[in-house]
C-alpha cells in the first residue's frame, strides 16, 4: 500500500489569446476529485495571456488508487502551442498525456512519451501535445503514477498505429501476389438499406480496399429487398471466381433471416468468419476465417505482447460475431489464449463482481459507458469493442461515438486500454482485409 504520493506539478501553460484557461484540477484514479481546482482562470474571457501554474504541491496521503490525474480545462478553440514542463518530486512518474475534445473524442493519441521521467528530485518531462482545434472544451489530461508501479502503468492501445503497421504489410503482400500471379484480391460488400452507421463502416472497408490495392464492389439493395433476391445475389457472387471475399453488412432488416444469408455464403468466401463451418473450424483450431473483430482484438494483444496464459478473461456479451468467438479464441491452447474465460450476458447475475475479477476485460455489449471504474480491477487489460452513436448536439454530425467503457474513469486503473474510436474498430477492418488476402491466395480453402 502506498503511504504517500509526493511531487509537484510545474505547468507553464501557453495558449493562444482567443481562448481562456478554465481550470486545473487534480483527480485520484480519474474518478475522485481530490483537490479543489488549483488555479481557476475564468476572468478575462476571450483574451488571456500566457499563464503559469507553478509548482503546485502535490501530496496525497494514502491514495486509494495508485495514480492521480491532473486535468487542465480550456475553452473551445484552443491551440496548445508551447511545451509544457512537468516536474515531480521523488515519487510521481509521468505516465501519459492526452488531449480530449469535450469528454468524448480523443483528438490526439497518448503522447508517445518515449521514456518515463526518472524518479527523483529532478524527475520531469517535456510534453508537446499536438495542436488541437477543439470544437468543444479541450481537456489536457496528465496521468501520474506512483514509481513503484512502473511496470504497471497504463498504456493506451493505439489501434490506428497498429492498423497502419499491418496495412503496410498487407499492401506489400498484395504487390507480391499481383506480380506472381496477376491476382488482385477482390472484396464484395452487400449493403441493405441505408442505416447511417452501416454506411460509414462499409465506406471504411471500401476505402481500405483502395488503400491496400484491393478491388472492391459495393452491392446495394433497398431495405424492401426480399430474402430470396438477396440469396440469389449471394449465390451469384459465390459462383464468380473473380470475387474472393463476400460480406453482408449486419444488421439486416427484420424480414430477412441473417442465419440463412450467412449459411448461403460459400465458406471459402466468408471473410467475416460468420459461417457455421468457419466458426466450427475456428473452435477446433483448424485453419478458418476468424471473425474480424475478435481477430483484431487478438492482433492488438499480440502486438503489445500482453500476457494471456493463466489470466482470467471476462467477455461481456455473447453475440455470434463478437462475444462468442472472442471467448472461444481466448481459451485456446496457444498465444494469445490459454485464458480462463467467463462469458457474460444480459442475464448474468453479479456482473460487476465478475468483471472485477477480470485480468482481461472485453466490453462487447453495445451499452455506452456501461463499464465503470468500480467494475474494473486495478491493472486490468481493457478492450472496448462497443461502438455506439450517442446524440451530441455540440457535434456537426449530431452524435458522438461511445464505447462500452467509461474511458475517463476506467483508464487510470488499467494496464492497457483501447480508446473508442481509434482502438478495436481500426483492427476490425484490418483483419477483414487480411482474410480477403487469404481468400485471394486460397490459403484457407484451396482454390
Ligand atoms: N469495433 C468494432 O469493430 C465492432 C463493434 N461492434 C460494437 O460492439 C457492440 C456489441 O455488438 P454485437 O456483439 O453485435 O451486439 P449484440 O447486440 O448482438 O450483442 C450484445 C450482447 O451483449 C449482451 N448485453 C446487452 N446488455 C447487457 C447488459 N446490460 N449486461 C450484460 N450483457 C449485456 C447481450 O446479452 P443477451 O445475449 O442476453 O441479449 C448480448 O449477448 C456494439 O456496440 C457494436 O456496435 C460490433 C462489431 C464490430
Ligand atoms: N457483416 C458484417 N461484418 C462486420 O465486420 C460488421 C458488420 N457486419 N456490422 C457492423 C459491425 C461494426 N463494424 C465496424 C467496422 C469498422 C469500424 C471502424 O472503422 N471503426 C473506427 C472508426 C469509427 C468511426 O469514426 O466511425 C474506430 O473505431 O476507430 C467499426 C466497426 C463491423 N461490423
PDB file of C-alpha atoms in Angstrom, residues 285-400:
ATOM      1  CA  UNK A 285      -8.314 -24.736 -34.010  1.00  0.00           C
ATOM      2  CA  UNK A 286      -8.368 -25.657 -37.723  1.00  0.00           C
ATOM      3  CA  UNK A 287      -7.498 -23.119 -40.425  1.00  0.00           C
ATOM      4  CA  UNK A 288     -10.533 -20.844 -40.780  1.00  0.00           C
ATOM      5  CA  UNK A 289     -11.569 -17.283 -41.369  1.00  0.00           C
ATOM      6  CA  UNK A 290     -11.751 -15.867 -37.879  1.00  0.00           C
ATOM      7  CA  UNK A 291     -14.396 -13.262 -37.158  1.00  0.00           C
ATOM      8  CA  UNK A 292     -12.791  -9.892 -37.823  1.00  0.00           C
ATOM      9  CA  UNK A 293     -13.411  -8.069 -34.541  1.00  0.00           C
ATOM     10  CA  UNK A 294     -12.171 -10.788 -32.149  1.00  0.00           C
ATOM     11  CA  UNK A 295      -9.268 -11.405 -34.526  1.00  0.00           C
ATOM     12  CA  UNK A 296      -8.498  -7.679 -34.343  1.00  0.00           C
ATOM     13  CA  UNK A 297      -8.514  -7.850 -30.524  1.00  0.00           C
ATOM     14  CA  UNK A 298      -6.037 -10.744 -30.687  1.00  0.00           C
ATOM     15  CA  UNK A 299      -3.786  -8.807 -33.030  1.00  0.00           C
ATOM     16  CA  UNK A 300      -3.712  -5.924 -30.552  1.00  0.00           C
ATOM     17  CA  UNK A 301      -2.905  -8.266 -27.662  1.00  0.00           C
ATOM     18  CA  UNK A 302      -0.109  -9.823 -29.675  1.00  0.00           C
ATOM     19  CA  UNK A 303       1.253  -6.531 -30.939  1.00  0.00           C
ATOM     20  CA  UNK A 304       1.582  -5.194 -27.397  1.00  0.00           C
ATOM     21  CA  UNK A 305       2.918  -8.523 -26.111  1.00  0.00           C
ATOM     22  CA  UNK A 306       0.210  -8.714 -23.470  1.00  0.00           C
ATOM     23  CA  UNK A 307       0.438 -11.887 -21.437  1.00  0.00           C
ATOM     24  CA  UNK A 308      -2.628 -14.078 -21.591  1.00  0.00           C
ATOM     25  CA  UNK A 309      -1.685 -17.529 -20.242  1.00  0.00           C
ATOM     26  CA  UNK A 310      -3.411 -18.262 -16.955  1.00  0.00           C
ATOM     27  CA  UNK A 311      -5.263 -14.966 -16.953  1.00  0.00           C
ATOM     28  CA  UNK A 312      -8.946 -14.617 -16.259  1.00  0.00           C
ATOM     29  CA  UNK A 313     -10.632 -13.160 -19.329  1.00  0.00           C
ATOM     30  CA  UNK A 314     -14.166 -11.879 -18.880  1.00  0.00           C
ATOM     31  CA  UNK A 315     -16.127 -11.205 -22.051  1.00  0.00           C
ATOM     32  CA  UNK A 316     -19.258  -9.099 -21.643  1.00  0.00           C
ATOM     33  CA  UNK A 317     -21.631 -10.029 -24.479  1.00  0.00           C
ATOM     34  CA  UNK A 318     -22.244 -13.351 -26.229  1.00  0.00           C
ATOM     35  CA  UNK A 319     -23.067 -12.288 -29.773  1.00  0.00           C
ATOM     36  CA  UNK A 320     -22.218 -14.658 -32.608  1.00  0.00           C
ATOM     37  CA  UNK A 321     -19.971 -12.062 -34.215  1.00  0.00           C
ATOM     38  CA  UNK A 322     -18.005 -10.745 -31.227  1.00  0.00           C
ATOM     39  CA  UNK A 323     -18.543 -12.124 -27.715  1.00  0.00           C
ATOM     40  CA  UNK A 324     -18.849 -15.815 -28.504  1.00  0.00           C
ATOM     41  CA  UNK A 325     -15.882 -16.116 -30.895  1.00  0.00           C
ATOM     42  CA  UNK A 326     -13.778 -13.931 -28.573  1.00  0.00           C
ATOM     43  CA  UNK A 327     -14.429 -16.290 -25.672  1.00  0.00           C
ATOM     44  CA  UNK A 328     -13.519 -19.327 -27.795  1.00  0.00           C
ATOM     45  CA  UNK A 329     -10.310 -17.727 -29.032  1.00  0.00           C
ATOM     46  CA  UNK A 330      -9.130 -16.662 -25.596  1.00  0.00           C
ATOM     47  CA  UNK A 331      -9.378 -20.189 -24.166  1.00  0.00           C
ATOM     48  CA  UNK A 332      -7.422 -21.904 -26.963  1.00  0.00           C
ATOM     49  CA  UNK A 333      -4.171 -23.634 -26.155  1.00  0.00           C
ATOM     50  CA  UNK A 334      -1.998 -21.072 -27.934  1.00  0.00           C
ATOM     51  CA  UNK A 335      -0.907 -17.445 -27.739  1.00  0.00           C
ATOM     52  CA  UNK A 336      -2.937 -15.310 -27.449  1.00  0.00           C
ATOM     53  CA  UNK A 337      -5.040 -17.693 -25.431  1.00  0.00           C
ATOM     54  CA  UNK A 338      -4.783 -20.073 -22.511  1.00  0.00           C
ATOM     55  CA  UNK A 339      -7.066 -17.828 -20.520  1.00  0.00           C
ATOM     56  CA  UNK A 340      -9.696 -18.978 -18.107  1.00  0.00           C
ATOM     57  CA  UNK A 341     -12.713 -17.447 -19.779  1.00  0.00           C
ATOM     58  CA  UNK A 342     -16.006 -16.253 -18.387  1.00  0.00           C
ATOM     59  CA  UNK A 343     -18.629 -15.198 -20.897  1.00  0.00           C
ATOM     60  CA  UNK A 344     -21.406 -12.969 -19.588  1.00  0.00           C
ATOM     61  CA  UNK A 345     -24.658 -11.560 -20.980  1.00  0.00           C
ATOM     62  CA  UNK A 346     -27.800  -9.696 -20.028  1.00  0.00           C
ATOM     63  CA  UNK A 347     -28.980 -12.458 -17.664  1.00  0.00           C
ATOM     64  CA  UNK A 348     -25.685 -12.686 -15.779  1.00  0.00           C
ATOM     65  CA  UNK A 349     -26.083 -12.204 -12.028  1.00  0.00           C
ATOM     66  CA  UNK A 350     -23.426 -10.145 -10.197  1.00  0.00           C
ATOM     67  CA  UNK A 351     -21.903  -8.849 -13.420  1.00  0.00           C
ATOM     68  CA  UNK A 352     -19.891  -6.108 -11.694  1.00  0.00           C
ATOM     69  CA  UNK A 353     -18.362  -8.637  -9.300  1.00  0.00           C
ATOM     70  CA  UNK A 354     -17.382 -10.942 -12.169  1.00  0.00           C
ATOM     71  CA  UNK A 355     -15.896  -8.070 -14.156  1.00  0.00           C
ATOM     72  CA  UNK A 356     -13.823  -7.074 -11.134  1.00  0.00           C
ATOM     73  CA  UNK A 357     -12.162 -10.493 -11.289  1.00  0.00           C
ATOM     74  CA  UNK A 358     -11.020  -9.960 -14.866  1.00  0.00           C
ATOM     75  CA  UNK A 359      -7.350  -9.660 -15.750  1.00  0.00           C
ATOM     76  CA  UNK A 360      -8.530  -9.085 -19.318  1.00  0.00           C
ATOM     77  CA  UNK A 361     -11.941  -7.480 -19.702  1.00  0.00           C
ATOM     78  CA  UNK A 362     -13.651  -7.325 -23.082  1.00  0.00           C
ATOM     79  CA  UNK A 363     -16.641  -4.995 -23.377  1.00  0.00           C
ATOM     80  CA  UNK A 364     -18.865  -6.101 -26.267  1.00  0.00           C
ATOM     81  CA  UNK A 365     -22.379  -5.367 -25.185  1.00  0.00           C
ATOM     82  CA  UNK A 366     -23.283  -2.187 -27.037  1.00  0.00           C
ATOM     83  CA  UNK A 367     -24.302  -0.131 -23.971  1.00  0.00           C
ATOM     84  CA  UNK A 368     -22.462   3.201 -23.989  1.00  0.00           C
ATOM     85  CA  UNK A 369     -20.183   3.691 -20.966  1.00  0.00           C
ATOM     86  CA  UNK A 370     -21.718   0.718 -19.137  1.00  0.00           C
ATOM     87  CA  UNK A 371     -18.403  -0.461 -17.694  1.00  0.00           C
ATOM     88  CA  UNK A 372     -17.426   1.887 -14.900  1.00  0.00           C
ATOM     89  CA  UNK A 373     -14.316   2.118 -12.717  1.00  0.00           C
ATOM     90  CA  UNK A 374     -15.875   0.119  -9.882  1.00  0.00           C
ATOM     91  CA  UNK A 375     -16.198  -2.862 -12.264  1.00  0.00           C
ATOM     92  CA  UNK A 376     -12.517  -2.952 -13.160  1.00  0.00           C
ATOM     93  CA  UNK A 377      -9.625  -4.465 -11.259  1.00  0.00           C
ATOM     94  CA  UNK A 378      -6.533  -2.341 -10.800  1.00  0.00           C
ATOM     95  CA  UNK A 379      -4.032  -3.211 -13.549  1.00  0.00           C
ATOM     96  CA  UNK A 380      -6.538  -4.973 -15.804  1.00  0.00           C
ATOM     97  CA  UNK A 381      -6.320  -5.005 -19.604  1.00  0.00           C
ATOM     98  CA  UNK A 382      -9.497  -3.494 -21.042  1.00  0.00           C
ATOM     99  CA  UNK A 383     -10.565  -3.992 -24.651  1.00  0.00           C
ATOM    100  CA  UNK A 384     -13.547  -1.887 -25.614  1.00  0.00           C
ATOM    101  CA  UNK A 385     -15.403  -3.279 -28.615  1.00  0.00           C
ATOM    102  CA  UNK A 386     -18.575  -1.221 -28.178  1.00  0.00           C
ATOM    103  CA  UNK A 387     -19.251   1.485 -30.705  1.00  0.00           C
ATOM    104  CA  UNK A 388     -22.480   3.406 -30.343  1.00  0.00           C
ATOM    105  CA  UNK A 389     -23.700   6.712 -31.681  1.00  0.00           C
ATOM    106  CA  UNK A 390     -24.896   8.911 -28.860  1.00  0.00           C
ATOM    107  CA  UNK A 391     -26.767  12.142 -29.590  1.00  0.00           C
ATOM    108  CA  UNK A 392     -24.463  15.129 -29.120  1.00  0.00           C
ATOM    109  CA  UNK A 393     -25.787  18.490 -30.257  1.00  0.00           C
ATOM    110  CA  UNK A 394     -22.301  20.036 -29.975  1.00  0.00           C
ATOM    111  CA  UNK A 395     -21.160  17.896 -32.910  1.00  0.00           C
ATOM    112  CA  UNK A 396     -21.728  18.770 -36.524  1.00  0.00           C
ATOM    113  CA  UNK A 397     -22.834  15.202 -37.171  1.00  0.00           C
ATOM    114  CA  UNK A 398     -25.257  15.409 -34.219  1.00  0.00           C
ATOM    115  CA  UNK A 399     -23.682  12.417 -32.440  1.00  0.00           C
ATOM    116  CA  UNK A 400     -20.515  11.269 -30.807  1.00  0.00           C
TER     117      UNK A 400
END
